[in-house]
Amino acid sequence: MTAIATRPVVQAHDVHKSFGAVEVLKGIDLTVQRGEVVCLLGASGSGKSTFLRCINHLETVDRGFILVDGQLVGSDLVRGHLREARPSVVAERKSRIGMVFQQFNLFGHMTVLQNVILAPMRVKKESRAHAVERGIALLERVGLGGKKDSYPGHLSGGQQQRVAIARALAMEPTLMLFDEPTSALDPELVGEVLDVMRDLAASGMTMVVVTHEMGFARQVASTAIFLSEGRIIEQGPPEQVIDAPSHERTRSFLAKVL
């Protein structure tokens, strides 16, 4: 087995993050192995989304570090000190990390297919023909092959979120991050997005998912992690963390959401 195959996709060590006087992350340590699905659970304000954004360098950490596929995303280690990497280097490293947000963030003036092929053509300099071929295949994969010429405003929320997933996959990421991808959807549309995510997990995609969908976490997660007040309180297999939690804070939270 090669070193790349055995190297963790995410390694977070002693990650701290504050916004002004508010300390949001208070020393997060986490390792995510290749092909693993990690679900981050916890109440609003526990630090889940902030940690996810730190992985993708949408937020910079104040202390500690995060490696993605063995590399710092936004910094370089120069003579023992961390220094901000060049923007072009940061952009290239971030291109390996797909992220799906609560809101879909699609370009309303572009068709579904145009949304999907934009980044591969601009960032990876793919030919239009190659980007279109892969884009259509990805839309088929998420069940939207017949919507490639539609505009986002003509789609349901669930369909828009599936387009957002296809758009992230178009960059051929090593890691997919999901920040409560179903929280903005009507209940009847949640299932269609979770089905796509289940398919991704079954294909071996490494995923870190912030979610309140406990059924999904039970079925799909390799590891469930419960955060409270910026710290990891409990982690382990979902049947342990969700069904037989050992910490009182975890039990209290789950009693309210299950």
mmCIF file of C-alpha atoms in Angstrom:
data_model
loop_
_atom_site.group_PDB
_atom_site.id
_atom_site.type_symbol
_atom_site.label_atom_id
_atom_site.label_comp_id
_atom_site.label_asym_id
_atom_site.label_seq_id
_atom_site.Cartn_x
_atom_site.Cartn_y
_atom_site.Cartn_z
ATOM 1 C CA MET A 1 0.000 0.000 0.000
ATOM 2 C CA THR A 2 1.401 3.403 -0.992
ATOM 3 C CA ALA A 3 2.181 6.212 1.424
ATOM 4 C CA ILE A 4 -0.552 8.342 -0.181
ATOM 5 C CA ALA A 5 -3.152 5.603 0.342
ATOM 6 C CA THR A 6 -2.307 5.353 4.040
ATOM 7 C CA ARG A 7 -1.840 9.083 4.709
ATOM 8 C CA PRO A 8 -4.760 10.730 6.553
ATOM 9 C CA VAL A 9 -6.791 13.127 4.438
ATOM 10 C CA VAL A 10 -7.314 15.520 7.373
ATOM 11 C CA GLN A 11 -5.028 15.999 10.362
ATOM 12 C CA ALA A 12 -6.054 18.728 12.806
ATOM 13 C CA HIS A 13 -3.880 19.446 15.832
ATOM 14 C CA ASP A 14 -4.749 21.770 18.731
ATOM 15 C CA VAL A 15 -6.913 24.017 16.528
ATOM 16 C CA HIS A 16 -8.012 27.255 18.185
ATOM 17 C CA LYS A 17 -10.144 29.976 16.630
ATOM 18 C CA SER A 18 -11.585 33.163 18.146
ATOM 19 C CA PHE A 19 -13.758 35.921 16.776
ATOM 20 C CA GLY A 20 -12.876 38.963 18.844
ATOM 21 C CA ALA A 21 -13.185 37.989 22.496
ATOM 22 C CA VAL A 22 -15.270 34.890 21.715
ATOM 23 C CA GLU A 23 -13.232 31.674 21.592
ATOM 24 C CA VAL A 24 -15.117 29.359 19.252
ATOM 25 C CA LEU A 25 -12.650 26.479 18.922
ATOM 26 C CA LYS A 26 -10.667 25.488 22.001
ATOM 27 C CA GLY A 27 -8.164 22.891 20.880
ATOM 28 C CA ILE A 28 -9.578 20.487 18.280
ATOM 29 C CA ASP A 29 -7.615 17.330 17.469
ATOM 30 C CA LEU A 30 -9.004 15.165 14.682
ATOM 31 C CA THR A 31 -7.748 12.682 12.102
ATOM 32 C CA VAL A 32 -9.843 11.675 9.091
ATOM 33 C CA GLN A 33 -8.639 8.677 7.116
ATOM 34 C CA ARG A 34 -9.086 8.176 3.382
ATOM 35 C CA GLY A 35 -12.589 6.958 2.568
ATOM 36 C CA GLU A 36 -13.924 7.839 6.009
ATOM 37 C CA VAL A 37 -17.188 9.698 6.592
ATOM 38 C CA VAL A 38 -17.075 11.862 9.732
ATOM 39 C CA CYS A 39 -20.275 13.487 10.976
ATOM 40 C CA LEU A 40 -19.934 16.496 13.281
ATOM 41 C CA LEU A 41 -22.840 16.793 15.703
ATOM 42 C CA GLY A 42 -23.729 19.378 18.315
ATOM 43 C CA ALA A 43 -25.885 22.369 19.129
ATOM 44 C CA SER A 44 -25.729 25.630 17.217
ATOM 45 C CA GLY A 45 -22.709 27.615 18.319
ATOM 46 C CA SER A 46 -20.665 24.568 19.290
ATOM 47 C CA GLY A 47 -18.022 25.298 16.633
ATOM 48 C CA LYS A 48 -18.933 22.707 13.984
ATOM 49 C CA SER A 49 -19.239 25.039 11.008
ATOM 50 C CA THR A 50 -16.251 27.137 12.079
ATOM 51 C CA PHE A 51 -14.082 24.034 12.198
ATOM 52 C CA LEU A 52 -15.304 22.986 8.754
ATOM 53 C CA ARG A 53 -14.438 26.439 7.381
ATOM 54 C CA CYS A 54 -10.986 26.209 8.957
ATOM 55 C CA ILE A 55 -10.314 22.945 7.090
ATOM 56 C CA ASN A 56 -10.986 24.759 3.814
ATOM 57 C CA HIS A 57 -9.085 27.903 4.903
ATOM 58 C CA LEU A 58 -12.227 30.010 4.683
ATOM 59 C CA GLU A 59 -11.207 30.885 8.236
ATOM 60 C CA THR A 60 -7.619 31.020 9.467
ATOM 61 C CA VAL A 61 -6.728 29.217 12.675
ATOM 62 C CA ASP A 62 -5.246 31.218 15.544
ATOM 63 C CA ARG A 63 -3.253 28.323 16.973
ATOM 64 C CA GLY A 64 -2.493 24.776 15.916
ATOM 65 C CA PHE A 65 -2.668 23.567 12.328
ATOM 66 C CA ILE A 66 -4.706 21.540 9.842
ATOM 67 C CA LEU A 67 -3.178 19.377 7.116
ATOM 68 C CA VAL A 68 -5.266 18.271 4.146
ATOM 69 C CA ASP A 69 -3.700 15.370 2.264
ATOM 70 C CA GLY A 70 -0.433 16.075 4.048
ATOM 71 C CA GLN A 71 -0.314 19.792 3.234
ATOM 72 C CA LEU A 72 -1.185 23.029 4.970
ATOM 73 C CA VAL A 73 -3.865 24.697 2.847
ATOM 74 C CA GLY A 74 -3.219 28.379 3.467
ATOM 75 C CA SER A 75 0.308 28.437 4.870
ATOM 76 C CA ASP A 76 3.837 27.187 4.309
ATOM 77 C CA LEU A 77 6.344 26.210 6.969
ATOM 78 C CA VAL A 78 9.390 28.416 6.420
ATOM 79 C CA ARG A 79 12.366 27.882 8.753
ATOM 80 C CA GLY A 80 10.103 26.686 11.528
ATOM 81 C CA HIS A 81 7.483 29.441 11.177
ATOM 82 C CA LEU A 82 4.095 29.431 9.443
ATOM 83 C CA ARG A 83 3.716 32.027 6.709
ATOM 84 C CA GLU A 84 0.747 32.722 4.460
ATOM 85 C CA ALA A 85 1.162 30.953 1.138
ATOM 86 C CA ARG A 86 0.874 32.784 -2.179
ATOM 87 C CA PRO A 87 -2.746 33.238 -3.346
ATOM 88 C CA SER A 88 -2.158 31.048 -6.392
ATOM 89 C CA VAL A 89 -0.817 28.255 -4.177
ATOM 90 C CA VAL A 90 -3.746 28.568 -1.756
ATOM 91 C CA ALA A 91 -6.214 28.451 -4.658
ATOM 92 C CA GLU A 92 -4.585 25.298 -6.068
ATOM 93 C CA ARG A 93 -4.671 23.543 -2.685
ATOM 94 C CA LYS A 94 -8.256 24.605 -2.014
ATOM 95 C CA SER A 95 -9.309 23.262 -5.405
ATOM 96 C CA ARG A 96 -8.827 19.737 -4.000
ATOM 97 C CA ILE A 97 -11.453 20.379 -1.317
ATOM 98 C CA GLY A 98 -15.101 20.435 -2.359
ATOM 99 C CA MET A 99 -17.538 22.276 -0.121
ATOM 100 C CA VAL A 100 -21.329 22.312 -0.082
ATOM 101 C CA PHE A 101 -22.998 25.014 2.001
ATOM 102 C CA GLN A 102 -26.436 25.429 3.565
ATOM 103 C CA GLN A 103 -27.344 27.842 0.800
ATOM 104 C CA PHE A 104 -26.737 26.658 -2.736
ATOM 105 C CA ASN A 105 -24.752 29.685 -4.002
ATOM 106 C CA LEU A 106 -25.436 28.914 -7.651
ATOM 107 C CA PHE A 107 -25.092 31.592 -10.333
ATOM 108 C CA GLY A 108 -28.667 32.423 -11.250
ATOM 109 C CA HIS A 109 -27.805 33.816 -14.686
ATOM 110 C CA MET A 110 -26.100 30.571 -15.732
ATOM 111 C CA THR A 111 -27.646 27.261 -16.666
ATOM 112 C CA VAL A 112 -27.156 24.225 -14.457
ATOM 113 C CA LEU A 113 -24.432 22.858 -16.759
ATOM 114 C CA GLN A 114 -22.684 26.229 -16.965
ATOM 115 C CA ASN A 115 -22.564 26.336 -13.155
ATOM 116 C CA VAL A 116 -20.937 22.905 -13.049
ATOM 117 C CA ILE A 117 -18.285 23.476 -15.731
ATOM 118 C CA LEU A 118 -17.218 26.995 -14.728
ATOM 119 C CA ALA A 119 -14.561 26.123 -12.114
ATOM 120 C CA PRO A 120 -12.906 23.249 -14.025
ATOM 121 C CA MET A 121 -12.485 25.530 -17.045
ATOM 122 C CA ARG A 122 -11.284 28.577 -15.114
ATOM 123 C CA VAL A 123 -9.248 27.009 -12.316
ATOM 124 C CA LYS A 124 -8.033 23.747 -13.858
ATOM 125 C CA LYS A 125 -7.948 25.091 -17.433
ATOM 126 C CA GLU A 126 -9.911 22.134 -18.741
ATOM 127 C CA SER A 127 -11.134 22.302 -22.315
ATOM 128 C CA ARG A 128 -14.794 23.147 -22.692
ATOM 129 C CA ALA A 129 -15.474 19.826 -24.417
ATOM 130 C CA HIS A 130 -13.934 17.820 -21.562
ATOM 131 C CA ALA A 131 -15.643 19.918 -18.890
ATOM 132 C CA VAL A 132 -19.029 19.537 -20.602
ATOM 133 C CA GLU A 133 -18.622 15.761 -20.943
ATOM 134 C CA ARG A 134 -17.767 15.361 -17.264
ATOM 135 C CA GLY A 135 -20.392 17.902 -16.217
ATOM 136 C CA ILE A 136 -23.168 16.004 -17.951
ATOM 137 C CA ALA A 137 -21.969 12.748 -16.378
ATOM 138 C CA LEU A 138 -21.998 14.338 -12.921
ATOM 139 C CA LEU A 139 -25.485 15.733 -13.423
ATOM 140 C CA GLU A 140 -26.622 12.253 -14.434
ATOM 141 C CA ARG A 141 -25.004 10.922 -11.271
ATOM 142 C CA VAL A 142 -27.032 13.275 -9.056
ATOM 143 C CA GLY A 143 -30.216 12.567 -11.016
ATOM 144 C CA LEU A 144 -30.384 15.834 -12.940
ATOM 145 C CA GLY A 145 -29.243 14.919 -16.443
ATOM 146 C CA GLY A 146 -32.458 16.282 -17.878
ATOM 147 C CA LYS A 147 -32.004 19.674 -16.194
ATOM 148 C CA LYS A 148 -28.652 20.697 -17.687
ATOM 149 C CA ASP A 149 -30.131 23.599 -19.655
ATOM 150 C CA SER A 150 -32.408 24.807 -16.849
ATOM 151 C CA TYR A 151 -31.663 27.837 -14.692
ATOM 152 C CA PRO A 152 -31.373 27.517 -10.905
ATOM 153 C CA GLY A 153 -34.456 29.659 -10.323
ATOM 154 C CA HIS A 154 -36.550 27.011 -12.060
ATOM 155 C CA LEU A 155 -35.381 24.205 -9.768
ATOM 156 C CA SER A 156 -36.527 23.088 -6.339
ATOM 157 C CA GLY A 157 -34.225 23.571 -3.371
ATOM 158 C CA GLY A 158 -33.295 19.899 -3.380
ATOM 159 C CA GLN A 159 -32.431 20.032 -7.057
ATOM 160 C CA GLN A 160 -30.317 23.155 -6.546
ATOM 161 C CA GLN A 161 -28.401 21.473 -3.744
ATOM 162 C CA ARG A 162 -27.752 18.457 -5.946
ATOM 163 C CA VAL A 163 -26.379 20.813 -8.612
ATOM 164 C CA ALA A 164 -24.134 22.323 -5.931
ATOM 165 C CA ILE A 165 -22.820 18.838 -5.121
ATOM 166 C CA ALA A 166 -22.171 18.121 -8.808
ATOM 167 C CA ARG A 167 -20.361 21.464 -9.090
ATOM 168 C CA ALA A 168 -18.086 20.563 -6.165
ATOM 169 C CA LEU A 169 -17.404 17.094 -7.609
ATOM 170 C CA ALA A 170 -16.447 18.631 -10.965
ATOM 171 C CA MET A 171 -13.135 19.712 -9.414
ATOM 172 C CA GLU A 172 -12.316 16.065 -8.593
ATOM 173 C CA PRO A 173 -11.734 16.794 -4.912
ATOM 174 C CA THR A 174 -9.834 14.613 -2.473
ATOM 175 C CA LEU A 175 -12.174 15.708 0.317
ATOM 176 C CA MET A 176 -15.807 16.817 0.438
ATOM 177 C CA LEU A 177 -17.093 19.095 3.195
ATOM 178 C CA PHE A 178 -20.831 19.508 3.837
ATOM 179 C CA ASP A 179 -22.090 22.278 6.120
ATOM 180 C CA GLU A 180 -25.662 21.314 7.076
ATOM 181 C CA PRO A 181 -26.548 20.746 3.409
ATOM 182 C CA THR A 182 -30.217 19.969 4.114
ATOM 183 C CA SER A 183 -31.018 22.643 6.704
ATOM 184 C CA ALA A 184 -32.444 25.100 4.144
ATOM 185 C CA LEU A 185 -34.647 22.487 2.463
ATOM 186 C CA ASP A 186 -38.298 21.672 2.922
ATOM 187 C CA PRO A 187 -38.625 18.316 4.722
ATOM 188 C CA GLU A 188 -39.879 16.465 1.644
ATOM 189 C CA LEU A 189 -36.730 17.459 -0.305
ATOM 190 C CA VAL A 190 -34.165 16.369 2.290
ATOM 191 C CA GLY A 191 -34.144 12.719 1.221
ATOM 192 C CA GLU A 192 -33.074 13.356 -2.357
ATOM 193 C CA VAL A 193 -29.949 15.203 -1.199
ATOM 194 C CA LEU A 194 -29.095 12.612 1.456
ATOM 195 C CA ASP A 195 -29.430 9.857 -1.191
ATOM 196 C CA VAL A 196 -26.735 11.553 -3.287
ATOM 197 C CA MET A 197 -24.513 11.857 -0.231
ATOM 198 C CA ARG A 198 -25.044 8.169 0.601
ATOM 199 C CA ASP A 199 -23.972 7.301 -2.940
ATOM 200 C CA LEU A 200 -20.845 9.417 -2.534
ATOM 201 C CA ALA A 201 -19.989 7.713 0.744
ATOM 202 C CA ALA A 202 -20.493 4.275 -0.818
ATOM 203 C CA SER A 203 -18.122 5.239 -3.648
ATOM 204 C CA GLY A 204 -15.326 5.852 -1.130
ATOM 205 C CA MET A 205 -15.328 9.659 -1.045
ATOM 206 C CA THR A 206 -13.765 11.104 2.107
ATOM 207 C CA MET A 207 -16.379 13.354 3.715
ATOM 208 C CA VAL A 208 -16.732 15.600 6.752
ATOM 209 C CA VAL A 209 -20.387 16.453 7.330
ATOM 210 C CA VAL A 210 -21.982 18.916 9.742
ATOM 211 C CA THR A 211 -25.528 17.642 10.149
ATOM 212 C CA HIS A 212 -28.534 17.310 12.411
ATOM 213 C CA GLU A 213 -29.793 14.339 10.357
ATOM 214 C CA MET A 214 -29.200 11.598 12.922
ATOM 215 C CA GLY A 215 -30.590 8.844 10.708
ATOM 216 C CA PHE A 216 -28.069 9.722 8.010
ATOM 217 C CA ALA A 217 -25.240 9.826 10.557
ATOM 218 C CA ARG A 218 -26.236 6.394 11.903
ATOM 219 C CA GLN A 219 -26.307 4.851 8.432
ATOM 220 C CA VAL A 220 -23.318 6.455 6.759
ATOM 221 C CA ALA A 221 -20.792 7.791 9.281
ATOM 222 C CA SER A 222 -17.607 5.904 10.026
ATOM 223 C CA THR A 223 -17.142 8.224 13.000
ATOM 224 C CA ALA A 224 -19.577 10.499 14.817
ATOM 225 C CA ILE A 225 -18.158 13.420 16.761
ATOM 226 C CA PHE A 226 -20.053 15.514 19.284
ATOM 227 C CA LEU A 227 -18.811 19.053 19.864
ATOM 228 C CA SER A 228 -19.788 21.337 22.727
ATOM 229 C CA GLU A 229 -18.485 24.840 23.368
ATOM 230 C CA GLY A 230 -15.584 24.452 20.959
ATOM 231 C CA ARG A 231 -14.330 21.094 22.178
ATOM 232 C CA ILE A 232 -14.764 17.479 21.102
ATOM 233 C CA ILE A 233 -16.705 15.919 23.949
ATOM 234 C CA GLU A 234 -17.274 12.470 22.495
ATOM 235 C CA GLN A 235 -16.301 10.544 19.387
ATOM 236 C CA GLY A 236 -16.577 7.009 18.095
ATOM 237 C CA PRO A 237 -18.768 4.805 15.898
ATOM 238 C CA PRO A 238 -22.262 6.273 15.451
ATOM 239 C CA GLU A 239 -23.891 3.375 17.269
ATOM 240 C CA GLN A 240 -21.830 4.358 20.293
ATOM 241 C CA VAL A 241 -22.071 8.155 20.155
ATOM 242 C CA ILE A 242 -25.708 8.402 19.013
ATOM 243 C CA ASP A 243 -27.283 5.323 20.540
ATOM 244 C CA ALA A 244 -25.228 4.891 23.721
ATOM 245 C CA PRO A 245 -23.506 8.214 24.510
ATOM 246 C CA SER A 246 -21.355 8.325 27.619
ATOM 247 C CA HIS A 247 -21.294 12.105 28.184
ATOM 248 C CA GLU A 248 -24.202 13.944 29.785
ATOM 249 C CA ARG A 249 -24.006 16.814 27.276
ATOM 250 C CA THR A 250 -24.306 14.371 24.394
ATOM 251 C CA ARG A 251 -27.275 12.635 26.016
ATOM 252 C CA SER A 252 -29.011 15.961 26.659
ATOM 253 C CA PHE A 253 -28.541 17.133 23.072
ATOM 254 C CA LEU A 254 -29.711 13.878 21.530
ATOM 255 C CA ALA A 255 -32.771 13.760 23.783
ATOM 256 C CA LYS A 256 -33.865 17.037 22.177
ATOM 257 C CA VAL A 257 -33.202 16.174 18.525
ATOM 258 C CA LEU A 258 -34.161 12.507 18.299
#
